[in-house]
Coordinates of C-alpha atoms in Angstrom, one line a residue:
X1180 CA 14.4 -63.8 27.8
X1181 CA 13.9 -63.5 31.4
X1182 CA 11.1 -65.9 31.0
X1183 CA 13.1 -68.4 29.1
X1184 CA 15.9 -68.1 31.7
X1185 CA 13.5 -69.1 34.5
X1186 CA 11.9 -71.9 32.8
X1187 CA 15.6 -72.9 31.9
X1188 CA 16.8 -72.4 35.5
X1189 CA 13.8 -74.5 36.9
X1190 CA 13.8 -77.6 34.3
X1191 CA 17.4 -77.8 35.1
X1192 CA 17.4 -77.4 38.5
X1193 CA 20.6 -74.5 37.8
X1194 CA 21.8 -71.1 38.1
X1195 CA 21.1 -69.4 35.3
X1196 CA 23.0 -66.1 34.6
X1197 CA 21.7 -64.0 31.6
X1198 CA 24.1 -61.1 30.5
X1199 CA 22.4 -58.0 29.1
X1200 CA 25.1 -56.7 26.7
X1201 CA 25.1 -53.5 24.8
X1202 CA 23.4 -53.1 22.0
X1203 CA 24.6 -51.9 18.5
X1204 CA 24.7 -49.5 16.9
X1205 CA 24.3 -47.4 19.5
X1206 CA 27.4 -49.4 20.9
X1207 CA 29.8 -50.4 18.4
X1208 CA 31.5 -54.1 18.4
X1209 CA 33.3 -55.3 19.8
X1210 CA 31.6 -54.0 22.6
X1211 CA 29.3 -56.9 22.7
X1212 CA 32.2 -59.3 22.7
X1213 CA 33.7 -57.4 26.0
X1214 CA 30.6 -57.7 28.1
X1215 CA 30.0 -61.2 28.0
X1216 CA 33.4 -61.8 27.9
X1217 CA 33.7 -59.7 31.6
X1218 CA 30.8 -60.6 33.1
X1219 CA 31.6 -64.4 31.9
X1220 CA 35.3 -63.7 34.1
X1221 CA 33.8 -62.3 36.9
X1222 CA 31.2 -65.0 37.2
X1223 CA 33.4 -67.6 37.1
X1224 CA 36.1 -66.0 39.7
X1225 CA 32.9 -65.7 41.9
X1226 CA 31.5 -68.9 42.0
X1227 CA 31.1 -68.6 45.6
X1228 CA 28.6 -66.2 45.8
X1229 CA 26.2 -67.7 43.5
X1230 CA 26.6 -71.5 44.7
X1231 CA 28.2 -72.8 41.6
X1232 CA 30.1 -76.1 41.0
X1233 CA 33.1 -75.2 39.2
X1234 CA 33.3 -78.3 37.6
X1235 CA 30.0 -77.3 36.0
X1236 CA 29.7 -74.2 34.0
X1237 CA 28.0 -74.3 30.9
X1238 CA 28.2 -71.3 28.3
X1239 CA 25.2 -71.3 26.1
X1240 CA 23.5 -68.8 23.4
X1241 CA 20.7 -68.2 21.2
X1242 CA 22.0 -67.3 17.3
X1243 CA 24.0 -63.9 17.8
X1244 CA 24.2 -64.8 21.3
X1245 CA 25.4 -68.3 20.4
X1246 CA 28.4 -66.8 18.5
X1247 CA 29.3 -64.8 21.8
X1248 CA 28.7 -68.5 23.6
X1249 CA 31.5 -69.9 21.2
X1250 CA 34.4 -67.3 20.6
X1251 CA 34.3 -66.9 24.5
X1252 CA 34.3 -70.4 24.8
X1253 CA 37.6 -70.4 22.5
X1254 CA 39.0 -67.4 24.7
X1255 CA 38.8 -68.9 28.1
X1256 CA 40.8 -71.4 26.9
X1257 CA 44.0 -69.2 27.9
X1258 CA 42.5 -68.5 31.2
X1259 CA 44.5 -70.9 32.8
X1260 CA 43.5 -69.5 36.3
X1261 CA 39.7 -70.0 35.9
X1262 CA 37.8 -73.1 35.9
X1263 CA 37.3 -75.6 32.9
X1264 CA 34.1 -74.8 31.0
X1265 CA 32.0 -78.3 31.5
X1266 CA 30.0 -77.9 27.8
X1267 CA 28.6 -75.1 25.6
X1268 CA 25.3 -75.2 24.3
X1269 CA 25.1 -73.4 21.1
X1270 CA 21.2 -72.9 19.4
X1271 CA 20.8 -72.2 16.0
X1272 CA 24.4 -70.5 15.9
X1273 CA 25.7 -67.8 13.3
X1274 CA 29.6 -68.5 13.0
X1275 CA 30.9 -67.1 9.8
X1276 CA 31.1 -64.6 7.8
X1277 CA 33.0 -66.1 4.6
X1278 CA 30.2 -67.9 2.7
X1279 CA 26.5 -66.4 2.2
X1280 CA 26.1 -68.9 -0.6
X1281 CA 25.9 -72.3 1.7
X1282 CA 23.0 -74.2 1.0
X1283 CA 20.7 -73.6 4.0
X1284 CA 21.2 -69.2 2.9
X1285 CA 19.9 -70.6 -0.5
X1286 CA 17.0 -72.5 0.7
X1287 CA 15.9 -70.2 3.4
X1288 CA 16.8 -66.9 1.9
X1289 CA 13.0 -65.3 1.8
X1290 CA 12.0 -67.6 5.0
X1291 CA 10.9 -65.5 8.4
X1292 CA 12.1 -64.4 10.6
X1293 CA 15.7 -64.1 9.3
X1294 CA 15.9 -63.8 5.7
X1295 CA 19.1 -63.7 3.8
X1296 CA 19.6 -60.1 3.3
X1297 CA 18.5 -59.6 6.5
X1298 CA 21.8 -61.3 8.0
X1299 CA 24.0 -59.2 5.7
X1300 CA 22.2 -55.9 7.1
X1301 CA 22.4 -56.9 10.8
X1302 CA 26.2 -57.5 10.1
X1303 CA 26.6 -53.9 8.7
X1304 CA 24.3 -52.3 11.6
X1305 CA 26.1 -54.3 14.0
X1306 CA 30.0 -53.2 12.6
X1307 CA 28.2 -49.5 12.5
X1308 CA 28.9 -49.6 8.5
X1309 CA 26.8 -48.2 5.6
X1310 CA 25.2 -51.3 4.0
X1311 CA 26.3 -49.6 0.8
X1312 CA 27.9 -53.2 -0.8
X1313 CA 25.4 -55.4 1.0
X1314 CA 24.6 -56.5 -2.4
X1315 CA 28.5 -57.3 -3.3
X1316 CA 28.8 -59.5 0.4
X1317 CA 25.6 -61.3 -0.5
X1318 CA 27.5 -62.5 -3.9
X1319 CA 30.8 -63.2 -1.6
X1320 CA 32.9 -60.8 -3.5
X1321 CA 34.1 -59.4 -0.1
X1322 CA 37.0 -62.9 0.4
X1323 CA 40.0 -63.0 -1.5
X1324 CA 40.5 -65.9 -3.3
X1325 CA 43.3 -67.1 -0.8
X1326 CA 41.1 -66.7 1.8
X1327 CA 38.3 -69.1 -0.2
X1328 CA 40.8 -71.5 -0.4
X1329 CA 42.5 -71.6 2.7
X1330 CA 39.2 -72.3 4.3
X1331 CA 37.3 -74.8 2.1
X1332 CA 38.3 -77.5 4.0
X1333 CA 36.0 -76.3 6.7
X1334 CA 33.1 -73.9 5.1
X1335 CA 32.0 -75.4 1.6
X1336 CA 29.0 -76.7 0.5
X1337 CA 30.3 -79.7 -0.3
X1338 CA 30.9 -80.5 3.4
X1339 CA 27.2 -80.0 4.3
X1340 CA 25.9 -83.7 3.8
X1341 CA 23.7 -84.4 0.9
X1342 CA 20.2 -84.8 2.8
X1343 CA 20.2 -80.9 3.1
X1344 CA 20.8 -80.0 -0.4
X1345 CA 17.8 -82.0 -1.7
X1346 CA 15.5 -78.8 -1.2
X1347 CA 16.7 -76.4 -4.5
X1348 CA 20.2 -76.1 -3.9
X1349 CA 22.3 -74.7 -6.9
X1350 CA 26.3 -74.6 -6.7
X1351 CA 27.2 -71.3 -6.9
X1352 CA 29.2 -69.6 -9.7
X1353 CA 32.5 -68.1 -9.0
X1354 CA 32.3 -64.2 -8.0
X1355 CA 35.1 -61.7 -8.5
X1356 CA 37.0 -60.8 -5.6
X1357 CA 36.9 -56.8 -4.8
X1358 CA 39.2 -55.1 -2.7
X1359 CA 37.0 -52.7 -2.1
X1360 CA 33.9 -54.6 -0.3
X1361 CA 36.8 -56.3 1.7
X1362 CA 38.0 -53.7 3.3
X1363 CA 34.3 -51.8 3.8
X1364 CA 33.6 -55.5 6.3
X1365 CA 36.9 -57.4 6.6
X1366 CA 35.8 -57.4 10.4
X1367 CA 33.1 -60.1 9.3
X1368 CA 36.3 -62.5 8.9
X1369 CA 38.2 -61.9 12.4
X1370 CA 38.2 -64.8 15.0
X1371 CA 35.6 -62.7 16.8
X1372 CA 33.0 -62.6 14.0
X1373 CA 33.5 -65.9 12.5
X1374 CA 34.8 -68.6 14.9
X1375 CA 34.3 -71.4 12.9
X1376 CA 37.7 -70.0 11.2
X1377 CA 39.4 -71.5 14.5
X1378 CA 42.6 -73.4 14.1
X1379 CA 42.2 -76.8 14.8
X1380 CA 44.9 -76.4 17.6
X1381 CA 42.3 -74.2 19.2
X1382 CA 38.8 -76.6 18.4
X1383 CA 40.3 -79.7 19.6
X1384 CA 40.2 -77.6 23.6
X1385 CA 37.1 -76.9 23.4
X1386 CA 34.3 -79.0 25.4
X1387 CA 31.6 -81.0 25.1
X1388 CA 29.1 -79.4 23.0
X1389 CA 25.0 -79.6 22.2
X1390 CA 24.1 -78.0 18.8
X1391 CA 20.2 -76.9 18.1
X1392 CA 20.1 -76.4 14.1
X1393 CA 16.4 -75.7 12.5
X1394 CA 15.8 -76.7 8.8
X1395 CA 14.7 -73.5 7.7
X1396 CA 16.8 -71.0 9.1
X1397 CA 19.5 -69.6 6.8
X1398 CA 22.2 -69.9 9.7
X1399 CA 21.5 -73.7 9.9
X1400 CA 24.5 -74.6 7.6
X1401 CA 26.9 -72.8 10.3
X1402 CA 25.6 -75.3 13.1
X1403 CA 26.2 -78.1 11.0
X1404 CA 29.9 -77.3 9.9
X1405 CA 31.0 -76.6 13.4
X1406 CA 29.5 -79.8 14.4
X1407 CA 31.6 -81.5 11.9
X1408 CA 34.7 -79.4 13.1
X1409 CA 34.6 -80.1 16.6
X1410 CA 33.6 -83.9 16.1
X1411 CA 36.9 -83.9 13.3
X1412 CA 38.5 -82.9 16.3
X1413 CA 37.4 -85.6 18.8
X1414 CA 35.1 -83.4 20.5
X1415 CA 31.7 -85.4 21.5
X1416 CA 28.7 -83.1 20.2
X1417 CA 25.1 -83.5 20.7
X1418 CA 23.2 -82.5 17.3
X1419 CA 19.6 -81.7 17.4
X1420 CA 17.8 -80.8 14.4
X1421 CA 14.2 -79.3 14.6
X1422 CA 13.2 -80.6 10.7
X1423 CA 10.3 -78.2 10.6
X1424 CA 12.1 -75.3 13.0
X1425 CA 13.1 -71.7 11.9
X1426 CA 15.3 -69.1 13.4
X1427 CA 14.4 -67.5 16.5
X1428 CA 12.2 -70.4 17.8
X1429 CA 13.3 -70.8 21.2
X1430 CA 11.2 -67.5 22.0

């Protein structure tokens, strides 16, 4: 990463400030959350120090980092005393953990380097959980139905434009809620996990924004549906789409 930070730092002639969080699940969430968050606040109340235009600070991540990128994004926007973010740059994001049935976790369920189960796994390693109903998540049985239908409007497969489901896509049946798997990961659906659950009072802040999606990557659906979110909400977004890209291949 320190590699990709310099080449980063010299293309755009910037100060590049990579934050070296803890790691689960040695350290349990939200830890993760906390250091970015902190060292994202001290940064930007020492702009000084490290030559820094106020006017522009750009918060950027790479998948699990790119969900840090985002709900901190969202956060700062009650830290009236700091400077306004300028953009966030968000590659190949993971923002939710409500629907494992979207088209692109279909498609690219068995596809390297992140394959569908694989997400689930990371999710119960990272929430320092037995993956004991990793099966249950993977079928969606861990929302309540209010919960599936409070949030269609904004994670549904039939959001996700047409020209994406043309590679095996197949609606998904209705699974049985159980209370049980809920409460094992109900942190998978706070603000902190799944930002793309956001009020709309709260996406139409944010700022400018430049999305990197890859066509087979199972978290490319995520990308696309907070694309649509923050361009619903008059947000101007920069879309990239890498048609032949996967997950993970900035490194």
């Amino acid at each position: 990463f320190e590699r990709i930070c310099r080449y980063i730092a010299k293309k755009c002639n910037a100060v590049v400030v990579s934050v070296g969080y803890r790691l689960a699940p040695e350290h349990p969430y939200p830890g993760q959350y906390s250091d970015c968050l902190n060292a994202t606040l001290y940064f930007m109340r020492h702009l000084e120090e490290y030559h820094v235009d106020p006017a522009l600070i750009i918060i950027s991540g790479d998948s699990c980092g790119a969900n840090f990128a985002t709900v901190i994004c969202q956060i700062l926007l009650n830290k009236r005393d700091l400077p306004k973010v300028r953009a966030q740059v968000l590659l190949y994001p993971g923002l939710q953990g409500l629907d494992f049935h979207l088209p692109s976790y279909q498609q690219n369920a068995s596809v390297p380097m992140l394959f569908r189960k694989l997400v689930i796994y990371f999710c119960f390693r990272y929430l320092n959980k037995e993956p004991s109903v990793l099966e249950d998540v993977l079928q969606n049985r861990h929302v309540p139905e209010s919960m599936k239908r409070k949030y269609k409007k904004w994670i549904s497969a039939d959001i996700i434009p047409d020209e994406f489901k043309v590679r095996g896509y197949v609606p998904q049946k209705s699974t049985s809620y159980k209370p049980e798997v809920h409460e094992a990961v109900k942190e998978i659906l706070a603000l902190t996990f799944s930002p793309l659950l956001a009020e709309d009072s709260v996406i139409c802040q944010l700022p400018e924004s430049y999305i990197v999606t890859c066509e087979f990557d199972v978290l490319r659906d995520d990308g696309l549906l907070y694309k649509k979110r923050l361009e619903d909400n008059g947000i101007q977004v920069t879309w990239y789409h890498s048609e032949s890209g996967f997950h993970g291949i900035l490194a």
